[in-house]
Every structure is written in C-alpha cells, then in structure tokens.
C-alpha cells in the first residue's frame, strides 16, 4: 500500500509552500508529500532557468554555463504543525566560461550547516539561548551533537567579525579540558570581560597563535599594555617573544579570567567532533 499521499490536485499546496518559503521566480516546488508512517513532510525543489542565467563566476565575475546537478541533499526545515519537514534538492553546478571553475549555486533556504535550513537554525539558536542544548534537542527531536554543530558554526561566523582593536589588558590561563593532559589556553580581555581566544596546548607557542589571531580582528601585539597570568615559564617566554612591551602581573587566581574560561569550557566547543 502506498503510504505517500500527494497533496492537492490543483497544485495549491505547492503554491502555498512556495510563497511561505519565499522562493521567488528562481525555484519551484516539484513535489510535496506527506509520509503517514513517519509523519514527515517532504518538499522537492528544483531551480528554474532564470536562476542559471544569473550565475557569475565567484573568482572573476564572468558568465557561466550549466554544468550538472550536485548530489541529492536534504535539509531539515521548520515543522509543519507538529510534523517534521524536509527540503530535498540537487543544486545546479555551473562552469565559468572564462576560467573553467566549477561551483555550486546557493539555495535561498540554506543555513550554515549542511543538514538544516537557515530558518531551522534560527529557531534552534533561539531555543539554545533559553534552555540547555540537550533540552532544546529533545524539544525539536534532534540530537544534541547536531545542535552543538549549529551553535559552533554560528559562533565561528560571529567570532570572525569581532573587533579587538580596543584590547589593552589581557589575562591568560591554561585549563585541563579533559581528564589527563589535554590543555586549552584561554586569552581574555580583562576590561571588556570577554574571551578573546582559546587554543589547544599551554606552551609559549600559544602566544604566537594569539598574536596571529589579534591581527585577524583589527588588533596587534604592540597594543597590549598589561598581561595577567600565573608564574608559568612558558607564558613568560611567550609574552617576552610576542609582547615585550607589556607589563606582566602575576595573579594566579584572577577570578574574572577563571569565570570567563569556565564559560568557554562549559560551552563545550572544544569537545565537538568534526562535522
Ligand atoms: Zn571564472
């Protein structure tokens, strides 16, 4: 017995979903089905020719030709009432007429994760702000690992845009992030009271990595006037090599830094498996 029910002979449900998803003139819903067994709604979306003619090479901006369709993909979208909803598509790939580069077109519903739409990610982030990740995962019937990945991707994107140009006082400490000898070194802005950077390890090379990171955020080593840290020889060496102008204050129990560092660890971002 066929458990897949096609919705609507007049195409009205497709038109309704097309409007709700804001697909515009470049995409069409070619299939809409409700699986009674799984209780899941699936939308199949295909591009229209207008989308292809607008595509330009990301490297040189030149015109492109259609190349082929990429692999079958599926994104989880917001529920339809209480039913899980998925978008399925094979996104078109284009080839530059000038340089031959092959690239995949972007779909308007894509989030930062491979498996979720942007709308689903927004809703997940809202939930994770209000409750523990595990609870949020239960609420929306996802695994907490997948939600952590959504969070990590959005944190990484937001982090890239941070400006450290006003940072002058830095606190640094190492923390064991798991049982054994896995350490993470945390750098914090003691005035703004925020974490600037964290990096695996606890030797002097962590300072080189920190200084490289500063440069990605409109800052430089020369602006660091004060460093608070414990008596670690490797940190002393790191500061001497990278920020020799900074005044060093030895303060093993800097409460503000500890608090910030634990926030990072509680975030669990270092525990994430590769996506
Ligand atoms: Zn090109």
PDB file of N, CA, C and O in Angstrom, residues 66-91:
ATOM      1  N   UNK A  66      25.586  26.054 -17.484  1.00  0.00           N
ATOM      2  CA  UNK A  66      25.168  24.966 -16.607  1.00  0.00           C
ATOM      3  C   UNK A  66      26.124  23.791 -16.799  1.00  0.00           C
ATOM      4  O   UNK A  66      26.478  23.444 -17.926  1.00  0.00           O
ATOM      5  N   UNK A  67      26.572  23.175 -15.694  1.00  0.00           N
ATOM      6  CA  UNK A  67      27.499  22.042 -15.773  1.00  0.00           C
ATOM      7  C   UNK A  67      26.769  20.730 -15.477  1.00  0.00           C
ATOM      8  O   UNK A  67      26.690  19.848 -16.310  1.00  0.00           O
ATOM      9  N   UNK A  68      26.206  20.613 -14.258  1.00  0.00           N
ATOM     10  CA  UNK A  68      25.403  19.433 -13.908  1.00  0.00           C
ATOM     11  C   UNK A  68      24.668  19.711 -12.598  1.00  0.00           C
ATOM     12  O   UNK A  68      24.724  20.826 -12.079  1.00  0.00           O
ATOM     13  N   UNK A  69      24.007  18.716 -12.067  1.00  0.00           N
ATOM     14  CA  UNK A  69      23.389  18.849 -10.747  1.00  0.00           C
ATOM     15  C   UNK A  69      24.252  18.125  -9.721  1.00  0.00           C
ATOM     16  O   UNK A  69      24.755  17.026  -9.987  1.00  0.00           O
ATOM     17  N   UNK A  70      24.420  18.732  -8.548  1.00  0.00           N
ATOM     18  CA  UNK A  70      25.190  18.115  -7.470  1.00  0.00           C
ATOM     19  C   UNK A  70      24.438  16.937  -6.874  1.00  0.00           C
ATOM     20  O   UNK A  70      23.346  16.574  -7.324  1.00  0.00           O
ATOM     21  N   UNK A  71      25.023  16.367  -5.831  1.00  0.00           N
ATOM     22  CA  UNK A  71      24.415  15.185  -5.205  1.00  0.00           C
ATOM     23  C   UNK A  71      23.083  15.552  -4.546  1.00  0.00           C
ATOM     24  O   UNK A  71      22.830  16.716  -4.232  1.00  0.00           O
ATOM     25  N   UNK A  72      22.278  14.533  -4.345  1.00  0.00           N
ATOM     26  CA  UNK A  72      20.998  14.707  -3.659  1.00  0.00           C
ATOM     27  C   UNK A  72      21.248  15.193  -2.228  1.00  0.00           C
ATOM     28  O   UNK A  72      22.077  14.620  -1.515  1.00  0.00           O
ATOM     29  N   UNK A  73      20.560  16.246  -1.831  1.00  0.00           N
ATOM     30  CA  UNK A  73      20.727  16.754  -0.464  1.00  0.00           C
ATOM     31  C   UNK A  73      19.377  16.937   0.204  1.00  0.00           C
ATOM     32  O   UNK A  73      18.350  17.088  -0.463  1.00  0.00           O
ATOM     33  N   UNK A  74      19.413  16.913   1.539  1.00  0.00           N
ATOM     34  CA  UNK A  74      18.174  17.085   2.305  1.00  0.00           C
ATOM     35  C   UNK A  74      18.460  18.001   3.495  1.00  0.00           C
ATOM     36  O   UNK A  74      19.443  17.821   4.203  1.00  0.00           O
ATOM     37  N   UNK A  75      17.599  18.992   3.679  1.00  0.00           N
ATOM     38  CA  UNK A  75      17.738  19.940   4.786  1.00  0.00           C
ATOM     39  C   UNK A  75      16.492  19.838   5.665  1.00  0.00           C
ATOM     40  O   UNK A  75      15.366  19.865   5.151  1.00  0.00           O
ATOM     41  N   UNK A  76      16.681  19.791   6.950  1.00  0.00           N
ATOM     42  CA  UNK A  76      15.506  19.858   7.813  1.00  0.00           C
ATOM     43  C   UNK A  76      15.060  21.313   7.932  1.00  0.00           C
ATOM     44  O   UNK A  76      15.864  22.208   8.183  1.00  0.00           O
ATOM     45  N   UNK A  77      13.752  21.527   7.756  1.00  0.00           N
ATOM     46  CA  UNK A  77      13.181  22.870   7.849  1.00  0.00           C
ATOM     47  C   UNK A  77      12.260  22.923   9.070  1.00  0.00           C
ATOM     48  O   UNK A  77      12.090  21.934   9.789  1.00  0.00           O
ATOM     49  N   UNK A  78      11.657  24.064   9.312  1.00  0.00           N
ATOM     50  CA  UNK A  78      10.719  24.206  10.434  1.00  0.00           C
ATOM     51  C   UNK A  78       9.564  23.224  10.275  1.00  0.00           C
ATOM     52  O   UNK A  78       9.136  22.929   9.158  1.00  0.00           O
ATOM     53  N   UNK A  79       9.054  22.762  11.404  1.00  0.00           N
ATOM     54  CA  UNK A  79       7.936  21.819  11.356  1.00  0.00           C
ATOM     55  C   UNK A  79       6.712  22.416  10.662  1.00  0.00           C
ATOM     56  O   UNK A  79       6.480  23.627  10.711  1.00  0.00           O
ATOM     57  N   UNK A  80       5.943  21.532  10.021  1.00  0.00           N
ATOM     58  CA  UNK A  80       4.617  21.915   9.530  1.00  0.00           C
ATOM     59  C   UNK A  80       3.643  21.396  10.591  1.00  0.00           C
ATOM     60  O   UNK A  80       3.468  20.189  10.730  1.00  0.00           O
ATOM     61  N   UNK A  81       3.058  22.291  11.351  1.00  0.00           N
ATOM     62  CA  UNK A  81       2.348  21.913  12.573  1.00  0.00           C
ATOM     63  C   UNK A  81       3.303  21.046  13.398  1.00  0.00           C
ATOM     64  O   UNK A  81       4.420  21.452  13.638  1.00  0.00           O
ATOM     65  N   UNK A  82       2.900  19.823  13.801  1.00  0.00           N
ATOM     66  CA  UNK A  82       3.820  19.028  14.623  1.00  0.00           C
ATOM     67  C   UNK A  82       4.689  18.093  13.778  1.00  0.00           C
ATOM     68  O   UNK A  82       5.416  17.265  14.315  1.00  0.00           O
ATOM     69  N   UNK A  83       4.618  18.212  12.455  1.00  0.00           N
ATOM     70  CA  UNK A  83       5.319  17.254  11.593  1.00  0.00           C
ATOM     71  C   UNK A  83       6.673  17.782  11.130  1.00  0.00           C
ATOM     72  O   UNK A  83       6.785  18.921  10.678  1.00  0.00           O
ATOM     73  N   UNK A  84       7.678  16.910  11.218  1.00  0.00           N
ATOM     74  CA  UNK A  84       8.994  17.287  10.701  1.00  0.00           C
ATOM     75  C   UNK A  84       8.882  17.579   9.207  1.00  0.00           C
ATOM     76  O   UNK A  84       8.144  16.900   8.487  1.00  0.00           O
ATOM     77  N   UNK A  85       9.641  18.558   8.749  1.00  0.00           N
ATOM     78  CA  UNK A  85       9.564  18.954   7.341  1.00  0.00           C
ATOM     79  C   UNK A  85      10.975  18.997   6.750  1.00  0.00           C
ATOM     80  O   UNK A  85      11.896  19.531   7.377  1.00  0.00           O
ATOM     81  N   UNK A  86      11.123  18.424   5.567  1.00  0.00           N
ATOM     82  CA  UNK A  86      12.432  18.374   4.915  1.00  0.00           C
ATOM     83  C   UNK A  86      12.338  18.939   3.500  1.00  0.00           C
ATOM     84  O   UNK A  86      11.341  18.728   2.800  1.00  0.00           O
ATOM     85  N   UNK A  87      13.396  19.626   3.106  1.00  0.00           N
ATOM     86  CA  UNK A  87      13.522  20.099   1.724  1.00  0.00           C
ATOM     87  C   UNK A  87      14.564  19.222   1.038  1.00  0.00           C
ATOM     88  O   UNK A  87      15.639  18.979   1.596  1.00  0.00           O
ATOM     89  N   UNK A  88      14.227  18.749  -0.153  1.00  0.00           N
ATOM     90  CA  UNK A  88      15.175  17.932  -0.910  1.00  0.00           C
ATOM     91  C   UNK A  88      15.488  18.626  -2.231  1.00  0.00           C
ATOM     92  O   UNK A  88      14.591  19.188  -2.866  1.00  0.00           O
ATOM     93  N   UNK A  89      16.733  18.579  -2.619  1.00  0.00           N
ATOM     94  CA  UNK A  89      17.091  19.191  -3.898  1.00  0.00           C
ATOM     95  C   UNK A  89      18.465  18.711  -4.350  1.00  0.00           C
ATOM     96  O   UNK A  89      19.278  18.268  -3.533  1.00  0.00           O
ATOM     97  N   UNK A  90      18.683  18.797  -5.645  1.00  0.00           N
ATOM     98  CA  UNK A  90      20.037  18.650  -6.196  1.00  0.00           C
ATOM     99  C   UNK A  90      20.381  20.008  -6.787  1.00  0.00           C
ATOM    100  O   UNK A  90      19.812  20.405  -7.814  1.00  0.00           O
ATOM    101  N   UNK A  91      21.267  20.720  -6.129  1.00  0.00           N
ATOM    102  CA  UNK A  91      21.558  22.092  -6.555  1.00  0.00           C
ATOM    103  C   UNK A  91      22.398  22.085  -7.832  1.00  0.00           C
ATOM    104  O   UNK A  91      23.314  21.269  -7.979  1.00  0.00           O
TER     105      UNK A  91
END
